[in-house]
Coordinates of C-alpha atoms and ligand atoms in Angstrom, one line a residue:
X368 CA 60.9 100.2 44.4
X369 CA 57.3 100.4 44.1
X370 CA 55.1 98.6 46.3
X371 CA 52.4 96.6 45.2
X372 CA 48.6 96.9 44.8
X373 CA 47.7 94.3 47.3
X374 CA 50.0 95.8 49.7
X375 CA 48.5 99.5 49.3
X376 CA 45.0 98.0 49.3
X377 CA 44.2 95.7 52.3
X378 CA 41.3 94.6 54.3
X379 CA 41.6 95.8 57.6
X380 CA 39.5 97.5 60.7
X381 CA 38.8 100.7 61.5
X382 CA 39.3 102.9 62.6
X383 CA 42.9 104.0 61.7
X384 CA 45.2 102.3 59.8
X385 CA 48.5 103.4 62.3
X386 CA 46.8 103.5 65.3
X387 CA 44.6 100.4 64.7
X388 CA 45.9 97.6 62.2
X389 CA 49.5 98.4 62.8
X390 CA 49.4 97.6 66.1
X391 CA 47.6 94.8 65.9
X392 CA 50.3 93.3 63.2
X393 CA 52.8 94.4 65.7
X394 CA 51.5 92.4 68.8
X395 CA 50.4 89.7 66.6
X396 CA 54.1 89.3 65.0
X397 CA 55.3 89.3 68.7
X398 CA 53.0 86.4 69.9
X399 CA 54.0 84.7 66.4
X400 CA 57.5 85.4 67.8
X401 CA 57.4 83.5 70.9
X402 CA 55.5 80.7 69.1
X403 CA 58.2 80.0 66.7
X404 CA 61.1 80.2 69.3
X405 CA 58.7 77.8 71.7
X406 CA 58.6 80.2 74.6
X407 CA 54.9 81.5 74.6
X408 CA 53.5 78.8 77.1
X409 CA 56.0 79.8 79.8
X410 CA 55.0 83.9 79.2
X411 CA 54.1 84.7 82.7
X412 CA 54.2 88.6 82.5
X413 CA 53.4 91.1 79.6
X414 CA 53.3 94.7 79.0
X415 CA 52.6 96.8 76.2
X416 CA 53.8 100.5 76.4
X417 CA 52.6 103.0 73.5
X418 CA 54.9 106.5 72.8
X419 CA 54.1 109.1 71.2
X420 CA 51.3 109.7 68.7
X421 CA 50.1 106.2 69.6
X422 CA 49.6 107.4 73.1
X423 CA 48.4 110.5 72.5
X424 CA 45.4 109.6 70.4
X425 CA 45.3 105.7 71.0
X426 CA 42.3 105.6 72.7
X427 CA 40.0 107.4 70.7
X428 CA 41.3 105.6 67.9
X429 CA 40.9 101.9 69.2
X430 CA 44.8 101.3 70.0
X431 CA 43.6 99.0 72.8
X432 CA 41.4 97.4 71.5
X433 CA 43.9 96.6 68.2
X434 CA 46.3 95.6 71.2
X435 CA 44.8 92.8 72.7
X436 CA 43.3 91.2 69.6
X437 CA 46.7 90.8 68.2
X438 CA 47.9 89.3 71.5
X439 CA 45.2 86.8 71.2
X440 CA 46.8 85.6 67.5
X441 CA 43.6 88.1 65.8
X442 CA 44.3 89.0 62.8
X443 CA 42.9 92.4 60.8
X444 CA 42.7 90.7 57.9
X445 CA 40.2 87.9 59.1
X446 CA 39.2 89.4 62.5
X447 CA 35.4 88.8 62.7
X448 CA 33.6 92.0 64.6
X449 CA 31.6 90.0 66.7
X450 CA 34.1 87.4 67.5
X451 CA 36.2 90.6 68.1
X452 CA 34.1 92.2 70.5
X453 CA 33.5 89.5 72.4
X454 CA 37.0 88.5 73.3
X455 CA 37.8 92.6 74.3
X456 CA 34.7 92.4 76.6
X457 CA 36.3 88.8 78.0
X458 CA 39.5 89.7 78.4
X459 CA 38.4 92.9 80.5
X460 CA 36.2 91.1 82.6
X461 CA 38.7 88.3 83.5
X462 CA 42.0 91.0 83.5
X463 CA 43.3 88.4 81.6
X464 CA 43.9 87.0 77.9
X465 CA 44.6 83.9 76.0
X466 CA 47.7 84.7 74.1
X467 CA 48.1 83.4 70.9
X468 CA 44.4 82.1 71.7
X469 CA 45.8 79.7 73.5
X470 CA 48.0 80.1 76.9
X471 CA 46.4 82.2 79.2
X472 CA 47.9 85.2 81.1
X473 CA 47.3 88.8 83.7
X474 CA 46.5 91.1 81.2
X475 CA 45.0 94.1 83.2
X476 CA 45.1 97.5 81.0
X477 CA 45.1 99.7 83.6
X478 CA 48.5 98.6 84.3
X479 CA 49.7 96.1 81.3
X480 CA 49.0 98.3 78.5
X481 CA 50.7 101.8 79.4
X482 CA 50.1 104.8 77.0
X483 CA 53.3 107.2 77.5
X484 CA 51.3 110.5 76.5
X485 CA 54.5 112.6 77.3
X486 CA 57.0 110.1 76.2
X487 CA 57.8 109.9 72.6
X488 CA 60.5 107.6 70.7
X489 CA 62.9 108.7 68.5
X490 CA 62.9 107.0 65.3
X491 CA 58.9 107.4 64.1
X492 CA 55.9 109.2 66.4
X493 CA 54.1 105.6 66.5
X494 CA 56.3 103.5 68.8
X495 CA 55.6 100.5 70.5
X496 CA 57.5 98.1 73.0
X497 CA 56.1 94.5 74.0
X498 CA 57.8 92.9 76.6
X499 CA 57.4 89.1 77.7
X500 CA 58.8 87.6 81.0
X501 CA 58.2 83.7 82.4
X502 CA 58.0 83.5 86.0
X503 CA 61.2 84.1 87.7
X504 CA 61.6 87.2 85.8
X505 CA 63.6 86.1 82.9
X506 CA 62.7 87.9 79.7
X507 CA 61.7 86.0 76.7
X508 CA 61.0 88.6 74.7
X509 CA 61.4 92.4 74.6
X510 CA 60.2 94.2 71.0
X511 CA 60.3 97.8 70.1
X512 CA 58.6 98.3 66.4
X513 CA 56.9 101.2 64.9
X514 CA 53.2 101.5 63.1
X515 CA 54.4 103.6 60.3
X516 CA 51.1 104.4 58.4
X517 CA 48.8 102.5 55.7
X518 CA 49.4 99.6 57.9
X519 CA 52.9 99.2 57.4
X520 CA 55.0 97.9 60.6
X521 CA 58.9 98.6 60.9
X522 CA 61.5 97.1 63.2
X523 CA 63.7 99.3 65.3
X524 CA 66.6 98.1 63.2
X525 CA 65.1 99.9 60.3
X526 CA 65.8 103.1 62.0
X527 CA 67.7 105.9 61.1
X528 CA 67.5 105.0 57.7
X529 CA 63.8 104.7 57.9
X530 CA 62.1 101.4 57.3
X531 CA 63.2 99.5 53.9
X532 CA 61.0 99.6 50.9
X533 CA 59.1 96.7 50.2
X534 CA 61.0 95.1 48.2
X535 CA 59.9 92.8 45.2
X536 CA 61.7 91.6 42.1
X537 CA 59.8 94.1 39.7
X538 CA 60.7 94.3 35.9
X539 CA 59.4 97.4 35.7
X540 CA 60.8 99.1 38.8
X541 CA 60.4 103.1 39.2
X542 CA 60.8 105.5 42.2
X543 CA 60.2 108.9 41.1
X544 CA 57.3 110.2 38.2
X545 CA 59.5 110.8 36.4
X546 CA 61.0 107.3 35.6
X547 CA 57.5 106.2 36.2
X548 CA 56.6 108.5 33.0
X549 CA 59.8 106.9 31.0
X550 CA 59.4 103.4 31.6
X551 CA 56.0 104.2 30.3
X552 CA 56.9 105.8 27.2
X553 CA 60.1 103.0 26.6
X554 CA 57.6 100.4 26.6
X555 CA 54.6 102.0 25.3
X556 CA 52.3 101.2 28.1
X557 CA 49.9 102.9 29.7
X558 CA 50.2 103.3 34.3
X559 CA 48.2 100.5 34.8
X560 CA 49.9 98.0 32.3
X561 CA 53.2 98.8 33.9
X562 CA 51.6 98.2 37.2
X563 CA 49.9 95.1 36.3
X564 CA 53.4 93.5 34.3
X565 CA 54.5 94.5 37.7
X566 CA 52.0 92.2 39.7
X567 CA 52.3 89.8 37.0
X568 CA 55.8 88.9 39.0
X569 CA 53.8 87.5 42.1
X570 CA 50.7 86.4 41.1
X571 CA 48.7 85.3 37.8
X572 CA 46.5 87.3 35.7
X573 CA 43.6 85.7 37.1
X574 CA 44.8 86.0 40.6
X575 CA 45.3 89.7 40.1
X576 CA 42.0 90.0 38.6
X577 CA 40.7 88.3 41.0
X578 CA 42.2 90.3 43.7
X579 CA 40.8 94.0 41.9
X580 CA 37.6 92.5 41.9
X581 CA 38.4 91.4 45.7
X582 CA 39.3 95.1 46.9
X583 CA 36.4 96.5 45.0
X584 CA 34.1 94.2 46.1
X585 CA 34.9 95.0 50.0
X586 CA 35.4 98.9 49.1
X587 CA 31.5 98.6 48.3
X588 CA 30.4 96.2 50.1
X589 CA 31.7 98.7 53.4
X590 CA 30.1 101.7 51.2
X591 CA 26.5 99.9 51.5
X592 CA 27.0 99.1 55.0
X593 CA 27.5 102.4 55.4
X594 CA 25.0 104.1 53.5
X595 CA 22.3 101.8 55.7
X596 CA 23.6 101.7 59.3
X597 CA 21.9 104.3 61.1
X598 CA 22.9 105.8 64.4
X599 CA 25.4 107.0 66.8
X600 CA 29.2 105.9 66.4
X601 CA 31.3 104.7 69.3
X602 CA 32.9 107.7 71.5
X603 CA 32.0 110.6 73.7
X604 CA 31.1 112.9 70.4
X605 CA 28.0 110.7 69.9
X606 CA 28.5 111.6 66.3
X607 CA 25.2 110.6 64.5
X608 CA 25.4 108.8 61.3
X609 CA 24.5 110.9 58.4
X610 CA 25.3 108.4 55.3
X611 CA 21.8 106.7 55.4
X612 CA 20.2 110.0 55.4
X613 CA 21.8 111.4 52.4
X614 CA 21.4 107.9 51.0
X615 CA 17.5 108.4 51.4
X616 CA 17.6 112.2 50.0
X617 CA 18.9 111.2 47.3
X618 CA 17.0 108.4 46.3
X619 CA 13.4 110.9 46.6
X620 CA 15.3 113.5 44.4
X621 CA 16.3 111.1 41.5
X622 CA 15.1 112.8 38.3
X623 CA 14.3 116.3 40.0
X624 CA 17.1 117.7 38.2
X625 CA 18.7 119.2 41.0
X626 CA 22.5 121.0 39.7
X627 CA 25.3 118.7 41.0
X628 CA 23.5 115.8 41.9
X629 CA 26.8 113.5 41.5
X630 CA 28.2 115.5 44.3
X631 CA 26.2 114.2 46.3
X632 CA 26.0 110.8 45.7
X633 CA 29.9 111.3 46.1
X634 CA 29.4 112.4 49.4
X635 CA 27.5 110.1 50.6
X636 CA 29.7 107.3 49.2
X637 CA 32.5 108.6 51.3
X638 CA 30.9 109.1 54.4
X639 CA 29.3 105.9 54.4
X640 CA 32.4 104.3 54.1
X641 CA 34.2 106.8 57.1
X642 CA 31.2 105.8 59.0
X643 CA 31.6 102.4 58.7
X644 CA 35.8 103.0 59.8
X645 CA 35.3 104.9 62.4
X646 CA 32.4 102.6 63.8
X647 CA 35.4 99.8 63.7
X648 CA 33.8 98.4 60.8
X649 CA 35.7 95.7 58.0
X650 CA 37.3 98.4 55.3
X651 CA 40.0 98.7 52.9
X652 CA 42.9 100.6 53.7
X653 CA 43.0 102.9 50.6
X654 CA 46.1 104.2 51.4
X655 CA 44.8 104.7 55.3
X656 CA 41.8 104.0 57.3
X657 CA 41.4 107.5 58.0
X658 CA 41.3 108.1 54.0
X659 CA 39.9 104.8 53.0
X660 CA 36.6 106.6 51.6
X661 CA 38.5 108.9 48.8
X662 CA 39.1 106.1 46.4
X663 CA 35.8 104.0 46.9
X664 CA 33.9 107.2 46.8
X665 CA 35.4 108.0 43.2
X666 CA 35.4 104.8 41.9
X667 CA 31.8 104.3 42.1
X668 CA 31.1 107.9 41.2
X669 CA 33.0 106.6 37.8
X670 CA 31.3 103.6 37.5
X671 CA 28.0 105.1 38.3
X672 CA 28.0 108.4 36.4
X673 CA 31.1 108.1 33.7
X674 CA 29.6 105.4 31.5
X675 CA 32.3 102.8 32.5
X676 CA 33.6 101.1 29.6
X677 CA 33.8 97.5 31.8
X678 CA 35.1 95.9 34.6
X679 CA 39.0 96.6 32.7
X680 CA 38.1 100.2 33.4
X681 CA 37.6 99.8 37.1
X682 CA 40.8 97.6 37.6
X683 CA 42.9 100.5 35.5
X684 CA 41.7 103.0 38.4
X685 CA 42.8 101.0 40.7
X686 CA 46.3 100.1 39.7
X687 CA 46.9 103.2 38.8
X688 CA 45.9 104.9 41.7
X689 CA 48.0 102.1 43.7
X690 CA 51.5 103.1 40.9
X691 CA 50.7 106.2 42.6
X692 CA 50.3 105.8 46.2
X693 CA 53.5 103.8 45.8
X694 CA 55.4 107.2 44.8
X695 CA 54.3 108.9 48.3
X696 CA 54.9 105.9 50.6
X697 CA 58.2 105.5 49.4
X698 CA 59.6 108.9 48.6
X699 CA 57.6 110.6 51.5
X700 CA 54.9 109.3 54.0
X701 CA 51.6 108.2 54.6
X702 CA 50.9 108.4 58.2
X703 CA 48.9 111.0 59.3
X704 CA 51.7 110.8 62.6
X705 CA 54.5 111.7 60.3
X706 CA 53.2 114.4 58.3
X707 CA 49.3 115.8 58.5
X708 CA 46.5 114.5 57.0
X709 CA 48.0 115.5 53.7
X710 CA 49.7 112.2 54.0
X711 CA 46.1 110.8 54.2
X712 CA 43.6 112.2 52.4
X713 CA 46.0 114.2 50.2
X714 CA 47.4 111.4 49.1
X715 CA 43.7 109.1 48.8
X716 CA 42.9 112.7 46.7
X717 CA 46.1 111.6 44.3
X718 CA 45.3 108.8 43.7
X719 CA 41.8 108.8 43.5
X720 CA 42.6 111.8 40.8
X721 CA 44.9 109.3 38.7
X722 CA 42.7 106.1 38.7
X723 CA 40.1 108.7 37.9
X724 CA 41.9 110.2 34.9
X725 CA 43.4 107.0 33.5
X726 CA 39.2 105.4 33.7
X727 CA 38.2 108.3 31.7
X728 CA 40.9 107.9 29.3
X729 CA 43.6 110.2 29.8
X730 CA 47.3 110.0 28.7
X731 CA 50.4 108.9 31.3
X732 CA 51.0 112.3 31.4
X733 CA 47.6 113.9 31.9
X734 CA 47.4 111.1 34.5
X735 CA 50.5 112.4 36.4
X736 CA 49.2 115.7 36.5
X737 CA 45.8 114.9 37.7
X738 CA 47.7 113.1 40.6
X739 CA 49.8 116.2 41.2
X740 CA 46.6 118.8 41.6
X741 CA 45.0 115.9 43.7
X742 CA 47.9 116.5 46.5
X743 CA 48.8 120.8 45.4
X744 CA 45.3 121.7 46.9
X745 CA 46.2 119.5 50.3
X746 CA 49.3 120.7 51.0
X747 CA 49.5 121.9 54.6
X748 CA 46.3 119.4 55.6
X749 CA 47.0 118.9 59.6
X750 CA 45.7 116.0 61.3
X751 CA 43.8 117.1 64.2
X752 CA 41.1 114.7 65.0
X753 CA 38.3 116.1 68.2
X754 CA 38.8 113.8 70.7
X755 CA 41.7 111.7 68.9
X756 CA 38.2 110.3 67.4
X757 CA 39.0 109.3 63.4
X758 CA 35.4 111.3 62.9
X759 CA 35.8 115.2 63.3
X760 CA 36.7 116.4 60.7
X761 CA 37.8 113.0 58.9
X762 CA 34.7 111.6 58.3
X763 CA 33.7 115.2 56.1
X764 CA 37.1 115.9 54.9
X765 CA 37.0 112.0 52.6
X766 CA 34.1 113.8 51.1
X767 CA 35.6 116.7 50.4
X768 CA 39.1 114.8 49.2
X769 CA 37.0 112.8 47.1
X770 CA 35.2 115.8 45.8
X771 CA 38.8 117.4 45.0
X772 CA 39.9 114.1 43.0
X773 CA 37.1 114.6 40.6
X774 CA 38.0 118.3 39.9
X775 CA 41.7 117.2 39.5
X776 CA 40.5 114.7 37.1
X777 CA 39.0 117.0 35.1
X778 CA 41.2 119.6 35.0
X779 CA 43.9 117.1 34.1
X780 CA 41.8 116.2 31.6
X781 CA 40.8 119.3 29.8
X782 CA 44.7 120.0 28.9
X783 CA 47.4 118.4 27.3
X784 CA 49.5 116.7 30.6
X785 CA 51.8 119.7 30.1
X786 CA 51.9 121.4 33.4
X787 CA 54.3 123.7 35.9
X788 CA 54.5 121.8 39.0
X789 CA 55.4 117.5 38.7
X790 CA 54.0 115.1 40.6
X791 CA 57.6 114.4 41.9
X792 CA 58.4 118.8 43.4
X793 CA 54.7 118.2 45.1
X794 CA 55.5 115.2 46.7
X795 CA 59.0 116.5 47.8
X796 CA 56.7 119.6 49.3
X797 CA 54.3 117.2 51.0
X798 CA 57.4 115.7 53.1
X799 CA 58.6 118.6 53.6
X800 CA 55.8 120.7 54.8
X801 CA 55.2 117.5 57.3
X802 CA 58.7 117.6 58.6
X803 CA 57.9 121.4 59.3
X804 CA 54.6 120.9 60.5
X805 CA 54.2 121.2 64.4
X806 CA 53.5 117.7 66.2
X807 CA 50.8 119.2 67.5
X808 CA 49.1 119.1 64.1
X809 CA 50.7 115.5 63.3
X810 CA 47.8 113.0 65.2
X811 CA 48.1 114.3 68.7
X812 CA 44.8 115.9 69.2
X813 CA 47.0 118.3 71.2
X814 CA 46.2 121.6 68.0
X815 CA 43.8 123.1 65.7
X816 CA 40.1 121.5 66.0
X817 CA 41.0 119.1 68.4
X818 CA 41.6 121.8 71.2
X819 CA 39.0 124.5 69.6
X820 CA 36.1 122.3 69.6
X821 CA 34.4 121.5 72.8
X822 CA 33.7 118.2 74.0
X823 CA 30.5 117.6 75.1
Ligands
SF4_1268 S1 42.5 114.2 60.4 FE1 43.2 113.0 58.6 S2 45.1 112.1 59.2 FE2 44.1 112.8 61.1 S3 43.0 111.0 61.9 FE3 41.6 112.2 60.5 S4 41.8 111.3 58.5 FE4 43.5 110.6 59.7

């Protein structure tokens, strides 16, 4: 079953979707847990353990941090950065936290919060176990649940069938291209009418409206932080910002004529919005943190370049991009833990290729086939961030996703939708090549750059 728009689109923090929001949602849900069964005041002892991937690269991606906001009833939805930070900074000071925001209790990290970097757990490489106890010992809670990309959280009792679609009572319901193509042609719709009959399920027009102007609205709002913020994001990489720098370039070269200009204005749209993830900053998860600048970066290169026919144009991109997302979540993955960074930025390149496609005009079928060059030309993309950092090489790489969507656009566009390889055999590849795909390449920081690449 597909999932839905607002669930492939949320406002979150950076900087990782998996290794950030998801384990907030996951401690949060436990402290919501011992709320609704009435034990949280008598929580006397807690411990957090991390396994696998979450261990492995937690740190440089802000798994602790995620951690105790969620204890303290923060959610990534409404967190407020500065409110954020300044509860972290209390909590270390005092080796202690208010769970739920409320009933206060020994939190010290160095002990409390114990990242298993040789441990891993069987069901998903993104475990996590929460564990509750009053004060004689007795447990009040024990939770084992698993950050499973985009966001998403999954319960232990999802496993070994894998975690069960999100399911909603769709009239339109597809789970392959191909049916997605059908259903298309059997009620003469385009992608994003399908999707939007779809949404039409939950929410009104208005509300749906409403919430594509909300997602694009934060998308660019995060882009223009981005493209102004100057200086050095968080970690031992001291990674200068270059967004407002290629912001500024570009504005003294307006008119010079310069070949490729667009490209980049692109660029800079996606870094400034992989900036602003990685410096924790408020973004949308489009499908990931990690790959949440591919989709803004080629939305606004359609809206500013393209002659956009409206606002109607800029939702179609979006809810087609989101029918498309959809496909991978639920027939492969989109956690860069599971399979690569294919499962990121490839599939942010998809679907930034489709929304792209179906703004400029294209048929369902040129459509599928602009999403199914997005993700050939990414096959095989390992995750393998320097320092377990969401910055080398992700902040360059949504550039060059985002660069990659554009081209698959266009060659979608310049033939007839007929095409060798469907969006359905490259998806089945994607999963496939991430199954294969050493774990050292899967968000470990244990391969490729991450160990070639010197810290300093
Ligand atoms: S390399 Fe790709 S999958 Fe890995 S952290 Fe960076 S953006 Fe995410």
């Amino acid at each position: 079953m597909p999932v839905s728009t607002f669930d492939l689109f949320r406002l979150g923090i950076g900087p990782s979707s998996s290794h950030t929001v998801g384990p907030m949602r996951i401690a949060l849900r436990f402290v919501r847990d011992l709320e609704g069964r009435g034990c949280l005041e008598r929580v006397a002892h807690l411990e957090v353990h991390l396994y696998g991937s979450l261990a492995l690269t937690g740190r440089g991606h802000a798994t602790d941090r995620a951690v105790l906001l969620g204890l303290m009833g923060q959610a990534p939805e409404t967190v407020d950065g500065d409110t954020a930070d300044a509860l972290v900074l209390a909590a270390r000071q005092r080796l202690a936290l208010a769970l739920a925001g409320r009933h206060a209790v020994d939190f010290d990290e160095s002990c409390h919060l114990v990242f298993h970097t040789d441990q891993a757990l069987p069901q998903h490489p993104n475990g996590m176990r929460l564990f509750a106890a009053d004060a004689d010992g007795n447990t009040l809670a024990d939770l084992t649940m698993f950050s499973i990309g985009g966001g998403f959280i999954a319960e232990e009792s999802d496993f070994p069938a894998g975690p069960k679609p999100v399911s909603h009572p769709w009239p339109l319901p597809y789970r392959s291209g191909v049916e997605l193509l059908q259903l298309c042609a059997e009620s003469g719709c385009s992608i994003a009418e399908l999707a939007m009959r779809n949404e039409l399920t939950l929410r009104s027009r208005d509300e749906v409206v409403r919430g594509l102007d909300g997602i694009r609205r934060a998308m660019f709002e995060c882009m223009d932080r981005g493209l102004r913020h100057e200086g050095v994001l968080p970690g031992m990489l001291r990674v200068r910002r270059r967004a407002p720098a290629l912001f500024q370039a570009l504005q003294q070269r307006r008119g010079t004529g310069r070949p490729m200009m667009e490209l980049d204005w692109v660029n800079a749209f996606a870094v400034a919005v992989n900036e602003e993830n990685a410096a924790g900053g408020r973004v949308v998860t489009a499908p990931t943190n990690g790959a949440a600048g591919i989709i803004p970066a080629v939305l606004r290169f359609y809206e500013q370049f393209c002659n956009p026919t409206g606002r109607e144009a800029s939702h179609e991109f979006l809810l087609t991009a989101a029918a498309i997302g959809s496909l991978y979540k639920e027939n492969a993955s989109i956690s860069g833990a599971e399979v690569g960074c294919q499962g990121e930025v490839g599939v942010a390149s998809s679907m930034a290729a489709a929304g792209l496609a179906a703004a400029l005009g294209a048929s369902n079928e040129q459509i599928e086939n602009a999403a199914e060059i997005g993700m050939e030309h990414n096959l095989g993309l390992t995750c393998d961030p320097v320092g377990g950092l969401v910055q080398i090489p992700c902040i360059e790489r949504n550039a060059m996703g985002a660069v990659k969507a554009i081209n698959a656009a266009y060659l979608a566009l310049s033939g007839n939708g007929l095409h060798h390889v469907s969006l359905d055999s490259v998806i089945e590849t994607m999963k496939q090549t991430g199954a294969d795909m050493h774990h050292k390449y899967k968000e470990t920081s244990l391969g490729g750059l991450a160990v070639s690449v010197v810290e300093c």
